[in-house]
Tab-separated table of C-alpha atoms and ligand atoms in Angstrom:
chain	number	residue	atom	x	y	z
A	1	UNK	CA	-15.172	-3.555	14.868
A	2	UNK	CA	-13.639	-2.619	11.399
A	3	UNK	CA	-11.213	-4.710	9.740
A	4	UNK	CA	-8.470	-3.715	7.866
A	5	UNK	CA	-6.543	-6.549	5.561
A	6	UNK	CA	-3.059	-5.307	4.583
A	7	UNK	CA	-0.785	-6.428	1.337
A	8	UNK	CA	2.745	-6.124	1.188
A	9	UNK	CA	5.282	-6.980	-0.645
A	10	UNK	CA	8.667	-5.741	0.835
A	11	UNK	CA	10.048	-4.295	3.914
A	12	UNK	CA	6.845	-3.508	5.347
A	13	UNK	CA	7.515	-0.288	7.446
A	14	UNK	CA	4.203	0.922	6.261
A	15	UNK	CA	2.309	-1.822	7.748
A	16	UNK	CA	4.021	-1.490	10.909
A	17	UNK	CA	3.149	1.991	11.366
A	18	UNK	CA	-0.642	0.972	10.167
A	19	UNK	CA	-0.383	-1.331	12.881
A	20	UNK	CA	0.907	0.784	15.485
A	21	UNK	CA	-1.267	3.203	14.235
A	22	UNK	CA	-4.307	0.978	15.008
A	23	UNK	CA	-3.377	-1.070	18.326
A	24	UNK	CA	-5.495	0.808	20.393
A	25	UNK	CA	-8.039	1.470	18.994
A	26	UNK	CA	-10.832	-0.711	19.740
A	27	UNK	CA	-13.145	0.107	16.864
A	28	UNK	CA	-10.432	-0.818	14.349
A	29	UNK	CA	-8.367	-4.159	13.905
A	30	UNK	CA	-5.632	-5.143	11.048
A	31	UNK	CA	-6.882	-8.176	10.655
A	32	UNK	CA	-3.936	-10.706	8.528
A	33	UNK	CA	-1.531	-9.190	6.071
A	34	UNK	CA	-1.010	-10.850	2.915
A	35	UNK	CA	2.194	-11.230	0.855
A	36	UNK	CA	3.410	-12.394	-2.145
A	37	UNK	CA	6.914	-12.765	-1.027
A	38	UNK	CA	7.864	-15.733	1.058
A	39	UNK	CA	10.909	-13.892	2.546
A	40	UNK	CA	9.653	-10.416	2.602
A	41	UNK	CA	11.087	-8.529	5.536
A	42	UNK	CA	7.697	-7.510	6.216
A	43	UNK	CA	6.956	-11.142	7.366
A	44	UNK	CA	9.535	-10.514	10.719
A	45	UNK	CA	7.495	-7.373	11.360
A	46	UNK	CA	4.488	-9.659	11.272
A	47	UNK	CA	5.994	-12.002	13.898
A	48	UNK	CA	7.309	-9.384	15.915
A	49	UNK	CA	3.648	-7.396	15.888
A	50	UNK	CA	1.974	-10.670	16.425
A	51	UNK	CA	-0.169	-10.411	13.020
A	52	UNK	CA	-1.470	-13.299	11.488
A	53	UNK	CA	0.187	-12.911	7.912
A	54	UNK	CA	-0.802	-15.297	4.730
A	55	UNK	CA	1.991	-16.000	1.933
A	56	UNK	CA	0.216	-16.723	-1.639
A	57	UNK	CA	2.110	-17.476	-5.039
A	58	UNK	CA	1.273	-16.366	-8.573
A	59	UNK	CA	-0.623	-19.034	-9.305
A	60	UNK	CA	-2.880	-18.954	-6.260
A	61	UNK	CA	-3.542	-15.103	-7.050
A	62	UNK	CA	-4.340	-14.946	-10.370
A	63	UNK	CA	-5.144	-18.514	-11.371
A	64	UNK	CA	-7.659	-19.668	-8.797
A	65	UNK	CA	-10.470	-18.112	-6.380
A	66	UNK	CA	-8.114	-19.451	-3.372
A	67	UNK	CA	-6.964	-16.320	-2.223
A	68	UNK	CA	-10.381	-14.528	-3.295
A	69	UNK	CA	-12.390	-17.154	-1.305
A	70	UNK	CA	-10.164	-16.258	1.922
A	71	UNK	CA	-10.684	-12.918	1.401
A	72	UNK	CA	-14.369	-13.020	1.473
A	73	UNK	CA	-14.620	-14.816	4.377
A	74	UNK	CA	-12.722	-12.463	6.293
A	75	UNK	CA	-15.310	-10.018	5.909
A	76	UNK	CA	-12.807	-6.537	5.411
A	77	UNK	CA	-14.045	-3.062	5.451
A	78	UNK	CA	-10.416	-2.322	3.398
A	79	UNK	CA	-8.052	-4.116	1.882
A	80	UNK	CA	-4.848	-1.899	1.982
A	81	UNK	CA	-2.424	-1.760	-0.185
A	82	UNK	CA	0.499	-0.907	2.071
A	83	UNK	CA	4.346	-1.179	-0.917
A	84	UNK	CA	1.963	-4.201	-2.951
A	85	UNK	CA	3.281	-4.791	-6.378
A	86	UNK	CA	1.227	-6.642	-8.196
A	87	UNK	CA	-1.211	-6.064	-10.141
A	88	UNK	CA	-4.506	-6.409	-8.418
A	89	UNK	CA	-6.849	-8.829	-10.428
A	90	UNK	CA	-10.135	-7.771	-11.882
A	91	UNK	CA	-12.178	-10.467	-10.132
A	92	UNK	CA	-11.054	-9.079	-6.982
A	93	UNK	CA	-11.717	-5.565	-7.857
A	94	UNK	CA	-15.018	-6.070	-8.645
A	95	UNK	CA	-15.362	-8.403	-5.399
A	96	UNK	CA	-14.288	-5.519	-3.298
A	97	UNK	CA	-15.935	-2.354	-5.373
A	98	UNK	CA	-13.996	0.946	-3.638
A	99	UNK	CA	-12.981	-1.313	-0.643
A	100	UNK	CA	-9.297	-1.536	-2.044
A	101	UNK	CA	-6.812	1.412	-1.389
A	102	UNK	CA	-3.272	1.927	-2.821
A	103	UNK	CA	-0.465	3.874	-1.500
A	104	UNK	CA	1.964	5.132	-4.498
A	105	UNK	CA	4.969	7.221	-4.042
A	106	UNK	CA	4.926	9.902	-6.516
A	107	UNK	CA	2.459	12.179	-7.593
A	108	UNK	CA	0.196	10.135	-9.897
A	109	UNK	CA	-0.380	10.310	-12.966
A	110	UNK	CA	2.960	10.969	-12.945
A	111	UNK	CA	5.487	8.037	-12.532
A	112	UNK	CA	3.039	5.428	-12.402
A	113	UNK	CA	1.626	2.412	-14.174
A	114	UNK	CA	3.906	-0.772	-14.752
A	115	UNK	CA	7.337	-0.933	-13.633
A	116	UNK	CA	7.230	2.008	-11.581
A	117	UNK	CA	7.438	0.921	-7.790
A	118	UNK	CA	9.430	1.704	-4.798
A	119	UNK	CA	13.427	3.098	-5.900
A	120	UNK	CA	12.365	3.039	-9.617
A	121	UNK	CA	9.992	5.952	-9.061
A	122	UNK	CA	12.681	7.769	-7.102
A	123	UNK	CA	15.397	7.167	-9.207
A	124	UNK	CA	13.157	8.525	-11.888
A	125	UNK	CA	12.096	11.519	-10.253
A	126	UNK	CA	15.818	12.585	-9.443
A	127	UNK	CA	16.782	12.051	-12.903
A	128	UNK	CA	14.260	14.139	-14.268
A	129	UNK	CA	15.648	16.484	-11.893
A	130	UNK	CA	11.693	17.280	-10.583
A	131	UNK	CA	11.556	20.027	-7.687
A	132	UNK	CA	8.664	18.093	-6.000
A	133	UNK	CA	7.129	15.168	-5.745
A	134	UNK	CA	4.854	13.409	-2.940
A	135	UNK	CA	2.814	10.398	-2.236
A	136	UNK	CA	-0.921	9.560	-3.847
A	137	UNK	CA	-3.508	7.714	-1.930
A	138	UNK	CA	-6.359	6.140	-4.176
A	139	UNK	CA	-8.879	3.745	-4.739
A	140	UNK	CA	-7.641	0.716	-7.056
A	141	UNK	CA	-9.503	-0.101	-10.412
A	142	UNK	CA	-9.081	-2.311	-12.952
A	143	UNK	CA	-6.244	-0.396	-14.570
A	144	UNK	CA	-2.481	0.150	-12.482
A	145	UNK	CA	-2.294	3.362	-10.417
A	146	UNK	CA	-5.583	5.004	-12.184
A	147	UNK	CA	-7.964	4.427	-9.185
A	148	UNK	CA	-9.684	7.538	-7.636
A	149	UNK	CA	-7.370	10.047	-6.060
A	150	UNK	CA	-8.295	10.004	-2.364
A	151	UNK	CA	-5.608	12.358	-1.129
A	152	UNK	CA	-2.173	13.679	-2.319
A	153	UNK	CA	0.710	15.408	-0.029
A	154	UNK	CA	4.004	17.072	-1.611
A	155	UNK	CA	7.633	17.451	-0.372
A	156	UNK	CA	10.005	19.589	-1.756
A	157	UNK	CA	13.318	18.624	-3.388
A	158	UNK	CA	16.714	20.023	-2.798
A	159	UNK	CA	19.092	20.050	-5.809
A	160	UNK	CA	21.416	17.945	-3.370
A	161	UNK	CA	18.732	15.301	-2.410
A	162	UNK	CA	20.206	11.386	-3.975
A	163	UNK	CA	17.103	9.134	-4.623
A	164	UNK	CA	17.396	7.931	-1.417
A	165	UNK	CA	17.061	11.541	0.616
A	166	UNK	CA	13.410	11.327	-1.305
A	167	UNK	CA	12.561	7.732	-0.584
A	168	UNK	CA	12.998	9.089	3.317
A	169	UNK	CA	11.213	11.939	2.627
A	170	UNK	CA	8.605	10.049	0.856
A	171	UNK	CA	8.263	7.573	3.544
A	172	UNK	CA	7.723	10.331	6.212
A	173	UNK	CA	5.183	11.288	4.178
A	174	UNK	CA	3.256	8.142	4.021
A	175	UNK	CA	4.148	7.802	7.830
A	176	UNK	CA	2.228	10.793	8.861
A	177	UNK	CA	-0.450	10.928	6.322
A	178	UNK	CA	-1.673	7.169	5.392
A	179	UNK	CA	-3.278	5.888	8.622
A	180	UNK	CA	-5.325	8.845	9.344
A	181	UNK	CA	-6.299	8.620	5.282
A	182	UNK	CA	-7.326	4.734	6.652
A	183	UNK	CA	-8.768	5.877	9.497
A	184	UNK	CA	-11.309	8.570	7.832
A	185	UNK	CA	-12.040	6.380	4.606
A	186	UNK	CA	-13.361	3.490	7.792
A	187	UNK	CA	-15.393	5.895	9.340
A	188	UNK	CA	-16.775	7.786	6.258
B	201	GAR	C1	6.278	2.588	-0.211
B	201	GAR	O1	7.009	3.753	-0.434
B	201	GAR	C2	5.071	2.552	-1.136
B	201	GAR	O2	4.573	3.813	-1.462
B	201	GAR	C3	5.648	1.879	-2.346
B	201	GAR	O3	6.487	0.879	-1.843
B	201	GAR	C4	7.068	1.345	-0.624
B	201	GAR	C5	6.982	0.238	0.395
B	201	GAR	O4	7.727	0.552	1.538
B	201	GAR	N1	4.594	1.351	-3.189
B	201	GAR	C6	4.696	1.291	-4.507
B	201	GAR	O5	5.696	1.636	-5.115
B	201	GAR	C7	3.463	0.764	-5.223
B	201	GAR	N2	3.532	1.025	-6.620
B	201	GAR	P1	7.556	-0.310	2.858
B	201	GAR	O6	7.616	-1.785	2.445
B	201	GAR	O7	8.717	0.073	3.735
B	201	GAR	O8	6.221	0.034	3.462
């Protein structure tokens, strides 16, 4: 059985469908999902998908090998990063060497690095009036959003699309696209 450990930060509707995605498939299991948000929505999807999930603070991420030592022991074949948005630490890069995947929604390089999660990117992208823009799938490193590309898709924009018109579209995107992306990097 492959395990999958999911982080989240928000909502969570990506984990859901990761979930979903999963639940019967007997060679695959989400294992926990971790969150650095004690009242992230995502925790009530938890609850309602019967998921173990694991708050952690600041301190207990980037200050001590709590969270890393938990980690470890639960043995993952992937730690996904399913609307995380904090910076992953170096120690547990290097603990997990290609073994941690991020979901970003924009077209990396473009509007990426620090400060650029979630509405910011798609506020961005519709002020800079861009005709397209789509989601990246990569491997995390060291440095934010500059991981190996594992897969991008594109959506078109209409002149008439708000921010949020391409947060749906994005999401739809990363609906369709990031499971099977899971699914392939587990079996190779
Ligand atoms: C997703 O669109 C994901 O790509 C983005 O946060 C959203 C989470 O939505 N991630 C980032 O911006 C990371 N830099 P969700 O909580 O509904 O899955």
């Amino acid at each position: 059985m492959k395990r999958i450990v999911l982080f989240a930060s928000g909502s969570g509707s990506n984990v859901e469908n990761i979930v979903q995605y999963f639940q019967d498939n007997s060679e695959v299991t989400v294992a926990a999902v971790f969150t650095n948000k004690s009242d992230a929505k995502v925790l009530d999807r938890c609850k309602t998908l019967k998921i173990s999930a694991l708050y952690f603070n600041r301190t207990s991420f980037y200050d001590t090998d709590c969270l890393l030592d938990i980690l470890k022991g639960m043995k993952p074949d992937l730690i996904v990063l399913a609307g995380f948005l904090w910076k992953i630490p170096e120690k547990l890069v290097q603990s997990f060497p290609n073994k941690i995947v991020n979901i970003h929604p924009a077209l990396l390089p473009k509007y990426g690095g620090k400060g650029m999660y979630g509405m910011n990117v798609h506020n961005a992208v519709k002020a800079n009036n861009e005709q397209e823009t789509g989601i990246t799938i990569h491997f995390v490193n060291e440095n934010y959003d500059e991981g190996a590309i594992i897969k991008q898709e594109k959506t078109q924009i209409a002149p008439e699309d708000s921010a949020d018109d391409i947060a749906k579209k994005i999401h739809e995107l990363e609906y369709k696209h990031f499971p099977k992306v899971i699914d392939q990097i587990l079996h190779g």
